[in-house]
Amino acid sequence: MKRQIDRSRIPVWAAILICLGVWLCLSDPVNDAGAQPTAGSLSNSQEVLAVVIPCKGMIDDGLYKSIRRRCDQALAMGAGYLLFEMQTYGGLVKSADDIAKYLILDVGKRAHTVAWITTEAISAGAMISVSCHDIVMLEKTTIGDCAPILMGDTLEGVEREKQESFIRATFLRAAEANKYPAPLLKAMVTQKIEVYRVLNTKTNSWEYFEGDALPTDEKLYNLGGKEKIDSADEILTLTAAQAKEYGIAREVVQDLEGALSFLAARDKITFSPKRIVLTTTWSEEMVRWLNSPVVMSILVMLTMLGVYVEFHTPGLGLAGGVAVICLVLIVCSKYLIGLANWIEIAVFVIGLILLAVELFLLPGFGIAGFAGITCMIAGLFGMLIRNAPGEVPWPTDRWAWQTLLDGLVAISFGCLGFLILAFFLAKRLPKSKLFRGLSLAPVPAGPTLPISIVAPNPAASIKVGDNGKAITTLRPAGQARFAGQVVDVVSEGAFIPAGSEIRIRAIEGNRVIVREDKA
């Protein structure tokens, strides 16, 4: 005899296995290109290894983690030059600042960094580019425009200055470290800055000044020939040719080989003929995708929807499995970009366990349930804020508040989507063909029996076996007369016409059961 399998539980086990697979794949990114060659196999002692690290798309925490991994990998190979291929319109200021500090304070001390701009380096992309030792641009590319913006908000007055002052400081740090014209970098951030270039007649070189800081020494500077580079109503954005002319880009070339040839000639080195490109892994791209606001909203919505459907259908099935998978993806994605520490995850899991105990083991809904919900909310709140493992997860600066707000907005849209779908499912779910087989149909009701509110006469001396006459049609309830007393009775079986002779078959409390006496 074959063992019966409870198929309603298969999706739950499948969900658990999928979650384990997701955790293993995402928590330890592997290089899709396979085993990496060693430094010795790439170059000899006279050649310098150059490694290209693409930096494309949205600047976010996932990209920051990926750049750190790829830089460590390139340095382990023995790379002397790191070329960051820039193709981005910007992203999160906090993530860009993390990358910029990493390039200046860490990687820049171990290798020569080059921003290799192949399309555009706008906003946060410009911040990363100027944090490299050199900027080399492909023809007809652009750089600049790093004025801060907030989604759904307008920055004015003191609020804008607070935002811009931090970004200006980041650009000035890069200008000081890598010898870029500071006024030009400031003009990429702040709109109300005029920038002029004035020829130094002693050195025969151009120098850059803000409008309120122009030099006055006519013997040293050709003040009559000053040239306005940026006006007060513009945010500075430069083409490749302009960036080269104004000293932002070291060179403008046609391809990667041209960039390497320029660097080799200037620095008097020989590059290895090997061309190594370290791209992001599929798992890193997946983590970045999962942390996007739109996907986060969808995951929250599917988690809540799965729980809702699971509680409205018998057993443990597909809906519960979907909810578990989405919940694991939310937690794992936050952990892998550094927003969630083990403390927040532990608090969230404890809350989940307490809620499960309340729902499945304890009667009613009490302390364990409320404590579980509180822990889950606290854990999820902590996962939206970057903090060290020993720190309380609370936003300490404007960028942390913005990250928290973005996360809360994503969760809010997910909740709104759930409420809309739940309202729709509440009307459609019981009638749909998909879910009709998951619930029991109601048992058809039997025939409606008239119930009399007239109780048997307690004074009537009746007993089993007494004979009487039906005074109403018994359908099956009605009235009969026994020894001159009218009593409410119920016929046993078929209907009995009025006037028929009857006999008491049984007495059950106030219920008198009769049958027709055909003798």
Short mmCIF file of C-alpha atoms in Angstrom, two decimals, residues 2-465:
data_model
loop_
_atom_site.label_atom_id
_atom_site.label_comp_id
_atom_site.label_asym_id
_atom_site.label_seq_id
_atom_site.Cartn_x
_atom_site.Cartn_y
_atom_site.Cartn_z
CA LYS A 2 1.47 3.32 -1.03
CA ARG A 3 2.00 5.99 1.56
CA GLN A 4 -0.24 9.00 1.12
CA ILE A 5 1.53 12.36 0.81
CA ASP A 6 0.01 15.55 2.16
CA ARG A 7 0.51 17.71 -0.89
CA SER A 8 -0.71 20.82 0.88
CA ARG A 9 2.57 20.89 2.82
CA ILE A 10 4.91 20.42 -0.13
CA PRO A 11 5.09 24.16 -0.98
CA VAL A 12 6.22 24.97 2.56
CA TRP A 13 9.14 22.55 2.36
CA ALA A 14 9.91 23.87 -1.11
CA ALA A 15 9.89 27.40 0.29
CA ILE A 16 12.33 26.41 3.04
CA LEU A 17 14.72 24.83 0.52
CA ILE A 18 14.50 27.85 -1.77
CA CYS A 19 15.20 30.19 1.14
CA LEU A 20 18.30 28.20 2.09
CA GLY A 21 19.49 28.33 -1.50
CA VAL A 22 18.92 32.08 -1.73
CA TRP A 23 20.82 32.65 1.52
CA LEU A 24 23.80 30.57 0.40
CA CYS A 25 23.94 32.21 -3.04
CA LEU A 26 23.55 35.79 -1.87
CA SER A 27 25.63 35.65 1.28
CA ASP A 28 28.83 34.56 -0.48
CA PRO A 29 29.11 36.20 -3.90
CA VAL A 30 31.24 34.22 -6.30
CA ASN A 31 33.01 35.45 -9.37
CA ASP A 32 31.06 34.40 -12.41
CA ALA A 33 34.22 34.30 -14.48
CA GLY A 34 35.53 31.31 -12.55
CA ALA A 35 38.92 30.92 -10.94
CA GLN A 36 41.01 34.07 -11.00
CA PRO A 37 44.57 34.06 -12.28
CA THR A 38 47.34 34.93 -9.89
CA ALA A 39 49.49 38.02 -10.17
CA GLY A 40 52.42 35.97 -11.35
CA SER A 41 50.49 34.58 -14.31
CA LEU A 42 49.39 38.05 -15.41
CA SER A 43 52.54 40.10 -15.58
CA ASN A 44 56.26 40.02 -15.05
CA SER A 45 58.15 42.30 -12.71
CA GLN A 46 58.60 45.03 -15.38
CA GLU A 47 54.92 45.27 -16.31
CA VAL A 48 52.11 46.95 -14.43
CA LEU A 49 48.73 45.26 -14.29
CA ALA A 50 45.69 47.47 -15.01
CA VAL A 51 42.26 46.21 -13.98
CA VAL A 52 38.97 47.72 -15.16
CA ILE A 53 36.14 47.89 -12.61
CA PRO A 54 32.80 48.91 -14.19
CA CYS A 55 30.69 51.32 -12.13
CA LYS A 56 27.34 51.46 -13.90
CA GLY A 57 23.75 52.35 -13.12
CA MET A 58 22.37 53.51 -9.79
CA ILE A 59 24.92 54.43 -7.10
CA ASP A 60 23.71 52.58 -4.01
CA ASP A 61 24.92 50.52 -1.06
CA GLY A 62 24.98 47.36 -3.17
CA LEU A 63 27.43 48.96 -5.61
CA TYR A 64 29.59 50.16 -2.72
CA LYS A 65 29.86 46.61 -1.38
CA SER A 66 30.63 45.31 -4.88
CA ILE A 67 33.37 47.91 -5.49
CA ARG A 68 35.06 47.00 -2.22
CA ARG A 69 35.03 43.31 -3.14
CA ARG A 70 36.36 43.89 -6.66
CA CYS A 71 39.07 46.29 -5.48
CA ASP A 72 40.29 43.73 -2.95
CA GLN A 73 40.25 41.10 -5.68
CA ALA A 74 42.22 43.32 -8.09
CA LEU A 75 44.79 44.24 -5.45
CA ALA A 76 45.19 40.56 -4.58
CA MET A 77 46.10 39.99 -8.24
CA GLY A 78 48.83 42.61 -7.94
CA ALA A 79 47.08 45.39 -9.88
CA GLY A 80 48.90 48.72 -9.89
CA TYR A 81 46.23 50.72 -11.75
CA LEU A 82 42.48 50.50 -11.14
CA LEU A 83 40.31 52.01 -13.88
CA PHE A 84 36.74 52.63 -12.74
CA GLU A 85 34.55 52.65 -15.84
CA MET A 86 31.89 55.28 -15.13
CA GLN A 87 28.44 55.02 -16.72
CA THR A 88 26.00 56.54 -14.25
CA TYR A 89 23.53 59.37 -13.77
CA GLY A 90 24.01 59.28 -10.00
CA GLY A 91 22.24 57.82 -7.00
CA LEU A 92 22.46 57.96 -3.22
CA VAL A 93 24.76 60.64 -1.81
CA LYS A 94 25.66 58.54 1.25
CA SER A 95 26.70 55.58 -0.91
CA ALA A 96 28.72 57.84 -3.22
CA ASP A 97 30.46 59.41 -0.23
CA ASP A 98 31.29 55.95 1.14
CA ILE A 99 32.86 55.00 -2.20
CA ALA A 100 34.71 58.33 -2.42
CA LYS A 101 36.20 57.96 1.06
CA TYR A 102 37.16 54.38 0.28
CA LEU A 103 39.00 55.47 -2.88
CA ILE A 104 40.86 58.37 -1.25
CA LEU A 105 41.62 56.96 2.20
CA ASP A 106 42.16 53.29 1.37
CA VAL A 107 42.52 52.12 -2.22
CA GLY A 108 44.26 55.29 -3.38
CA LYS A 109 47.15 54.53 -1.02
CA ARG A 110 47.64 51.03 -2.46
CA ALA A 111 47.11 51.58 -6.19
CA HIS A 112 46.70 54.35 -8.77
CA THR A 113 42.99 55.06 -9.33
CA VAL A 114 41.56 56.36 -12.61
CA ALA A 115 37.98 57.38 -13.41
CA TRP A 116 37.48 56.07 -16.95
CA ILE A 117 34.30 57.87 -18.13
CA THR A 118 32.79 56.10 -21.13
CA THR A 119 29.32 57.72 -21.24
CA GLU A 120 28.54 60.08 -18.34
CA ALA A 121 29.49 60.66 -14.71
CA ILE A 122 26.64 62.79 -13.43
CA SER A 123 25.77 63.75 -9.83
CA ALA A 124 27.02 60.99 -7.49
CA GLY A 125 29.03 59.63 -10.43
CA ALA A 126 30.98 62.91 -10.56
CA MET A 127 31.67 62.68 -6.82
CA ILE A 128 33.22 59.23 -7.31
CA SER A 129 35.16 60.31 -10.40
CA VAL A 130 36.91 63.29 -8.78
CA SER A 131 37.91 61.01 -5.88
CA CYS A 132 40.23 59.14 -8.26
CA HIS A 133 43.80 60.27 -8.91
CA ASP A 134 43.04 60.86 -12.60
CA ILE A 135 40.01 61.33 -14.84
CA VAL A 136 40.27 60.11 -18.43
CA MET A 137 37.23 60.62 -20.64
CA LEU A 138 36.04 59.06 -23.83
CA GLU A 139 35.17 61.53 -26.56
CA LYS A 140 31.73 63.19 -26.31
CA THR A 141 31.10 62.20 -22.69
CA THR A 142 30.02 64.43 -19.77
CA ILE A 143 30.74 65.04 -16.09
CA GLY A 144 29.20 67.29 -13.42
CA ASP A 145 25.76 68.37 -12.09
CA CYS A 146 25.95 67.21 -8.48
CA ALA A 147 23.31 69.49 -6.93
CA PRO A 148 21.39 67.58 -4.21
CA ILE A 149 17.73 66.72 -4.69
CA LEU A 150 15.18 64.99 -2.49
CA MET A 151 12.34 62.94 -3.93
CA GLY A 152 9.03 64.72 -3.41
CA ASP A 153 10.64 67.71 -1.67
CA THR A 154 12.00 71.14 -2.62
CA LEU A 155 15.20 72.37 -1.03
CA GLU A 156 15.38 76.07 -0.31
CA GLY A 157 17.34 78.41 1.95
CA VAL A 158 19.04 76.87 4.97
CA GLU A 159 17.79 73.40 4.06
CA ARG A 160 19.56 73.49 0.69
CA GLU A 161 22.72 74.94 2.20
CA LYS A 162 22.86 72.11 4.76
CA GLN A 163 22.66 69.59 1.94
CA GLU A 164 25.16 71.35 -0.30
CA SER A 165 27.75 72.07 2.37
CA PHE A 166 28.37 68.37 2.95
CA ILE A 167 28.67 67.61 -0.76
CA ARG A 168 30.93 70.64 -1.35
CA ALA A 169 33.22 69.43 1.42
CA THR A 170 33.41 66.04 -0.28
CA PHE A 171 34.37 67.66 -3.60
CA LEU A 172 36.91 69.97 -1.95
CA ARG A 173 38.47 66.96 -0.24
CA ALA A 174 38.88 65.36 -3.67
CA ALA A 175 40.25 68.59 -5.17
CA GLU A 176 42.86 68.79 -2.44
CA ALA A 177 43.81 65.12 -2.71
CA ASN A 178 43.95 64.89 -6.51
CA LYS A 179 44.80 68.45 -7.64
CA TYR A 180 41.56 69.42 -9.40
CA PRO A 181 40.44 73.10 -9.66
CA ALA A 182 38.39 73.58 -6.48
CA PRO A 183 36.13 76.42 -7.79
CA LEU A 184 35.01 74.24 -10.71
CA LEU A 185 34.15 71.35 -8.41
CA LYS A 186 32.18 73.68 -6.12
CA ALA A 187 30.25 74.97 -9.15
CA MET A 188 29.14 71.40 -9.87
CA VAL A 189 27.32 71.42 -6.51
CA THR A 190 26.12 74.98 -5.88
CA GLN A 191 24.15 77.05 -8.35
CA LYS A 192 24.91 80.57 -7.04
CA ILE A 193 28.62 80.48 -7.83
CA GLU A 194 30.32 82.34 -10.67
CA VAL A 195 33.63 80.89 -11.79
CA TYR A 196 36.25 82.71 -13.88
CA ARG A 197 39.55 81.61 -15.26
CA VAL A 198 42.39 84.11 -15.34
CA LEU A 199 45.77 83.71 -17.03
CA ASN A 200 48.77 83.83 -14.70
CA THR A 201 51.28 85.76 -16.82
CA LYS A 202 54.22 84.58 -14.74
CA THR A 203 53.55 80.84 -15.13
CA ASN A 204 51.54 81.19 -18.36
CA SER A 205 48.85 78.90 -16.91
CA TRP A 206 45.15 79.31 -16.22
CA GLU A 207 43.91 79.66 -12.66
CA TYR A 208 40.29 79.47 -11.51
CA PHE A 209 38.53 81.84 -9.10
CA GLU A 210 35.06 82.43 -7.76
CA GLY A 211 33.49 85.75 -8.72
CA ASP A 212 33.93 87.30 -5.28
CA ALA A 213 37.53 86.12 -4.99
CA LEU A 214 39.05 87.41 -8.24
CA PRO A 215 42.71 88.51 -7.96
CA THR A 216 43.59 92.21 -8.12
CA ASP A 217 47.31 92.02 -9.01
CA GLU A 218 47.41 93.19 -12.62
CA LYS A 219 51.14 92.50 -12.82
CA LEU A 220 50.65 88.82 -12.07
CA TYR A 221 47.29 88.20 -13.78
CA ASN A 222 45.77 89.25 -17.08
CA LEU A 223 42.59 90.59 -15.49
CA GLY A 224 41.32 92.11 -18.72
CA GLY A 225 41.29 88.70 -20.37
CA LYS A 226 39.39 86.87 -17.63
CA GLU A 227 36.85 84.34 -18.93
CA LYS A 228 33.60 83.34 -17.24
CA ILE A 229 33.29 79.55 -17.05
CA ASP A 230 30.08 79.22 -15.02
CA SER A 231 27.34 81.77 -14.29
CA ALA A 232 25.33 82.13 -11.09
CA ASP A 233 22.19 80.54 -12.56
CA GLU A 234 23.82 77.31 -13.75
CA ILE A 235 25.06 74.02 -12.30
CA LEU A 236 28.37 73.20 -13.95
CA THR A 237 28.32 70.25 -16.34
CA LEU A 238 31.24 69.76 -18.72
CA THR A 239 31.77 67.87 -21.94
CA ALA A 240 34.92 65.82 -22.35
CA ALA A 241 36.61 68.57 -24.36
CA GLN A 242 35.70 71.23 -21.78
CA ALA A 243 36.82 69.03 -18.90
CA LYS A 244 40.19 68.55 -20.61
CA GLU A 245 40.54 72.29 -21.30
CA TYR A 246 39.68 73.28 -17.72
CA GLY A 247 41.94 70.73 -16.03
CA ILE A 248 39.29 68.29 -14.77
CA ALA A 249 40.09 65.51 -17.25
CA ARG A 250 43.74 64.59 -17.75
CA GLU A 251 43.07 63.36 -21.29
CA VAL A 252 40.32 62.66 -23.84
CA VAL A 253 40.78 59.44 -25.80
CA GLN A 254 38.95 57.21 -28.26
CA ASP A 255 39.08 53.88 -26.42
CA LEU A 256 40.57 51.97 -23.50
CA GLU A 257 43.83 51.37 -25.31
CA GLY A 258 44.17 55.12 -25.80
CA ALA A 259 43.64 55.68 -22.07
CA LEU A 260 46.28 53.10 -21.16
CA SER A 261 48.70 54.52 -23.73
CA PHE A 262 48.31 58.02 -22.25
CA LEU A 263 48.88 56.77 -18.70
CA ALA A 264 51.85 54.65 -19.76
CA ALA A 265 53.53 57.55 -21.58
CA ARG A 266 52.88 60.06 -18.81
CA ASP A 267 53.95 57.80 -15.94
CA LYS A 268 56.73 56.07 -17.94
CA ILE A 269 55.48 52.55 -17.28
CA THR A 270 54.60 49.48 -19.33
CA PHE A 271 51.20 47.87 -18.85
CA SER A 272 50.67 44.15 -18.98
CA PRO A 273 49.00 43.04 -22.23
CA LYS A 274 46.39 41.24 -20.14
CA ARG A 275 43.05 43.10 -20.02
CA ILE A 276 41.20 42.19 -16.83
CA VAL A 277 37.62 43.41 -16.30
CA LEU A 278 36.00 42.62 -12.94
CA THR A 279 32.24 42.91 -13.35
CA THR A 280 29.54 42.61 -10.73
CA THR A 281 28.32 39.09 -10.03
CA TRP A 282 24.74 38.01 -10.66
CA SER A 283 24.17 37.78 -6.91
CA GLU A 284 25.36 41.37 -6.38
CA GLU A 285 23.04 42.58 -9.12
CA MET A 286 20.19 40.62 -7.56
CA VAL A 287 20.82 42.18 -4.15
CA ARG A 288 20.83 45.67 -5.69
CA TRP A 289 17.61 44.86 -7.55
CA LEU A 290 15.92 43.51 -4.42
CA ASN A 291 16.78 46.67 -2.50
CA SER A 292 15.25 49.01 -5.06
CA PRO A 293 12.15 50.79 -3.66
CA VAL A 294 9.77 49.31 -6.23
CA VAL A 295 10.87 45.72 -5.65
CA MET A 296 10.86 46.24 -1.87
CA SER A 297 7.24 47.45 -2.07
CA ILE A 298 6.27 44.38 -4.10
CA LEU A 299 7.98 42.02 -1.62
CA VAL A 300 6.18 43.64 1.32
CA MET A 301 2.87 43.41 -0.52
CA LEU A 302 3.37 39.73 -1.44
CA THR A 303 4.39 38.86 2.14
CA MET A 304 1.23 40.37 3.61
CA LEU A 305 -0.93 38.98 0.81
CA GLY A 306 0.49 35.49 1.31
CA VAL A 307 -0.31 35.60 5.03
CA TYR A 308 -3.82 36.88 4.29
CA VAL A 309 -4.59 34.13 1.77
CA GLU A 310 -3.03 31.48 4.03
CA PHE A 311 -5.35 32.40 6.90
CA HIS A 312 -8.35 32.23 4.58
CA THR A 313 -7.58 28.79 3.15
CA PRO A 314 -7.13 25.43 4.94
CA GLY A 315 -3.73 23.82 5.51
CA LEU A 316 -0.28 25.19 4.72
CA GLY A 317 0.19 25.77 1.02
CA LEU A 318 1.50 27.94 -1.78
CA ALA A 319 0.49 31.29 -0.28
CA GLY A 320 2.38 30.59 2.95
CA GLY A 321 5.43 29.51 0.98
CA VAL A 322 5.39 32.73 -1.06
CA ALA A 323 5.15 34.79 2.15
CA VAL A 324 8.12 32.96 3.68
CA ILE A 325 10.26 33.42 0.55
CA CYS A 326 9.47 37.15 0.30
CA LEU A 327 10.20 37.68 3.99
CA VAL A 328 13.58 35.93 3.70
CA LEU A 329 14.45 37.99 0.60
CA ILE A 330 13.69 41.23 2.46
CA VAL A 331 15.86 40.31 5.45
CA CYS A 332 18.72 38.83 3.38
CA SER A 333 18.89 41.78 0.98
CA LYS A 334 19.12 44.26 3.87
CA TYR A 335 21.78 42.18 5.59
CA LEU A 336 23.93 41.85 2.48
CA ILE A 337 24.14 45.60 1.83
CA GLY A 338 25.04 46.30 5.45
CA LEU A 339 21.75 47.80 6.65
CA ALA A 340 20.74 44.83 8.81
CA ASN A 341 23.05 43.51 11.53
CA TRP A 342 22.60 40.25 13.39
CA ILE A 343 20.93 42.10 16.29
CA GLU A 344 18.11 43.45 14.11
CA ILE A 345 17.68 40.06 12.47
CA ALA A 346 17.58 38.31 15.87
CA VAL A 347 14.94 40.74 17.18
CA PHE A 348 12.86 40.23 14.03
CA VAL A 349 13.09 36.42 14.25
CA ILE A 350 12.19 36.45 17.97
CA GLY A 351 9.13 38.52 17.12
CA LEU A 352 8.19 36.06 14.39
CA ILE A 353 8.50 33.13 16.81
CA LEU A 354 6.41 34.87 19.48
CA LEU A 355 3.70 35.66 16.95
CA ALA A 356 3.66 32.04 15.72
CA VAL A 357 3.37 30.76 19.31
CA GLU A 358 0.46 33.12 19.94
CA LEU A 359 -1.37 32.11 16.78
CA PHE A 360 -0.83 28.35 16.85
CA LEU A 361 -0.27 27.33 20.48
CA LEU A 362 -1.98 29.80 22.81
CA PRO A 363 -5.72 30.51 22.97
CA GLY A 364 -6.87 34.00 22.12
CA PHE A 365 -4.46 36.84 21.42
CA GLY A 366 -2.45 38.32 24.27
CA ILE A 367 0.98 39.32 25.51
CA ALA A 368 3.00 36.99 23.27
CA GLY A 369 1.23 38.25 20.15
CA PHE A 370 1.68 41.93 20.96
CA ALA A 371 5.31 41.35 21.97
CA GLY A 372 5.93 39.50 18.72
CA ILE A 373 4.46 42.29 16.59
CA THR A 374 6.49 44.88 18.53
CA CYS A 375 9.74 42.94 18.00
CA MET A 376 9.06 42.48 14.29
CA ILE A 377 8.37 46.20 13.80
CA ALA A 378 11.50 47.14 15.79
CA GLY A 379 13.64 44.69 13.81
CA LEU A 380 12.30 45.90 10.47
CA PHE A 381 12.83 49.53 11.54
CA GLY A 382 16.45 48.73 12.43
CA MET A 383 17.01 47.13 9.02
CA LEU A 384 16.29 50.46 7.34
CA ILE A 385 19.17 52.26 9.09
CA ARG A 386 22.89 51.66 8.68
CA ASN A 387 24.55 51.22 12.08
CA ALA A 388 27.46 49.38 13.65
CA PRO A 389 26.60 46.09 15.43
CA GLY A 390 26.98 47.71 18.85
CA GLU A 391 25.00 50.86 18.03
CA VAL A 392 21.32 51.55 18.51
CA PRO A 393 19.71 51.69 15.04
CA TRP A 394 18.68 55.32 14.97
CA PRO A 395 19.38 57.88 12.19
CA THR A 396 22.17 60.26 13.19
CA ASP A 397 22.40 62.45 10.09
CA ARG A 398 20.31 63.72 7.20
CA TRP A 399 21.35 60.93 4.86
CA ALA A 400 20.38 58.27 7.40
CA TRP A 401 16.99 59.94 7.80
CA GLN A 402 16.60 59.96 4.02
CA THR A 403 17.46 56.25 3.84
CA LEU A 404 14.91 55.53 6.57
CA LEU A 405 12.29 57.63 4.81
CA ASP A 406 12.87 55.84 1.50
CA GLY A 407 12.45 52.48 3.24
CA LEU A 408 9.26 53.57 5.02
CA VAL A 409 7.83 54.89 1.76
CA ALA A 410 8.52 51.54 0.08
CA ILE A 411 6.84 49.67 2.96
CA SER A 412 3.88 52.07 2.89
CA PHE A 413 3.30 51.50 -0.81
CA GLY A 414 3.53 47.76 -0.19
CA CYS A 415 0.88 47.99 2.55
CA LEU A 416 -1.34 50.11 0.32
CA GLY A 417 -1.07 47.58 -2.48
CA PHE A 418 -1.94 44.78 -0.04
CA LEU A 419 -5.06 46.59 1.20
CA ILE A 420 -6.29 47.10 -2.36
CA LEU A 421 -5.70 43.47 -3.32
CA ALA A 422 -7.13 42.19 -0.02
CA PHE A 423 -10.34 44.16 -0.63
CA PHE A 424 -10.56 42.63 -4.10
CA LEU A 425 -9.81 39.10 -2.89
CA ALA A 426 -12.32 39.33 -0.05
CA LYS A 427 -15.02 39.60 -2.71
CA ARG A 428 -13.55 37.31 -5.36
CA LEU A 429 -11.54 34.70 -3.47
CA PRO A 430 -14.42 32.48 -2.24
CA LYS A 431 -15.99 32.40 -5.74
CA SER A 432 -12.84 31.96 -7.83
CA LYS A 433 -12.09 28.65 -9.53
CA LEU A 434 -8.50 28.78 -8.31
CA PHE A 435 -9.41 28.72 -4.61
CA ARG A 436 -12.80 26.97 -4.72
CA GLY A 437 -11.21 23.57 -4.23
CA LEU A 438 -9.27 24.73 -1.16
CA SER A 439 -12.34 25.27 1.06
CA LEU A 440 -15.31 23.11 2.06
CA ALA A 441 -18.68 23.93 0.56
CA PRO A 442 -21.41 24.63 3.12
CA VAL A 443 -23.79 21.73 3.90
CA PRO A 444 -27.22 22.26 2.26
CA ALA A 445 -29.89 23.20 4.75
CA GLY A 446 -32.78 20.79 5.38
CA PRO A 447 -36.46 21.64 5.12
CA THR A 448 -37.64 24.56 7.21
CA LEU A 449 -39.88 23.40 10.06
CA PRO A 450 -42.43 25.67 11.66
CA ILE A 451 -41.79 26.07 15.35
CA SER A 452 -44.63 26.75 17.69
CA ILE A 453 -44.16 29.04 20.61
CA VAL A 454 -47.08 27.41 22.45
CA ALA A 455 -45.71 24.99 25.02
CA PRO A 456 -47.57 21.78 25.90
CA ASN A 457 -50.17 22.25 28.59
CA PRO A 458 -48.45 21.15 31.76
CA ALA A 459 -51.81 20.22 33.21
CA ALA A 460 -52.56 17.77 30.44
CA SER A 461 -52.18 14.25 31.67
CA ILE A 462 -50.67 12.64 28.61
CA LYS A 463 -48.36 9.73 28.27
CA VAL A 464 -46.86 7.50 25.60
CA GLY A 465 -49.58 5.45 23.92
#
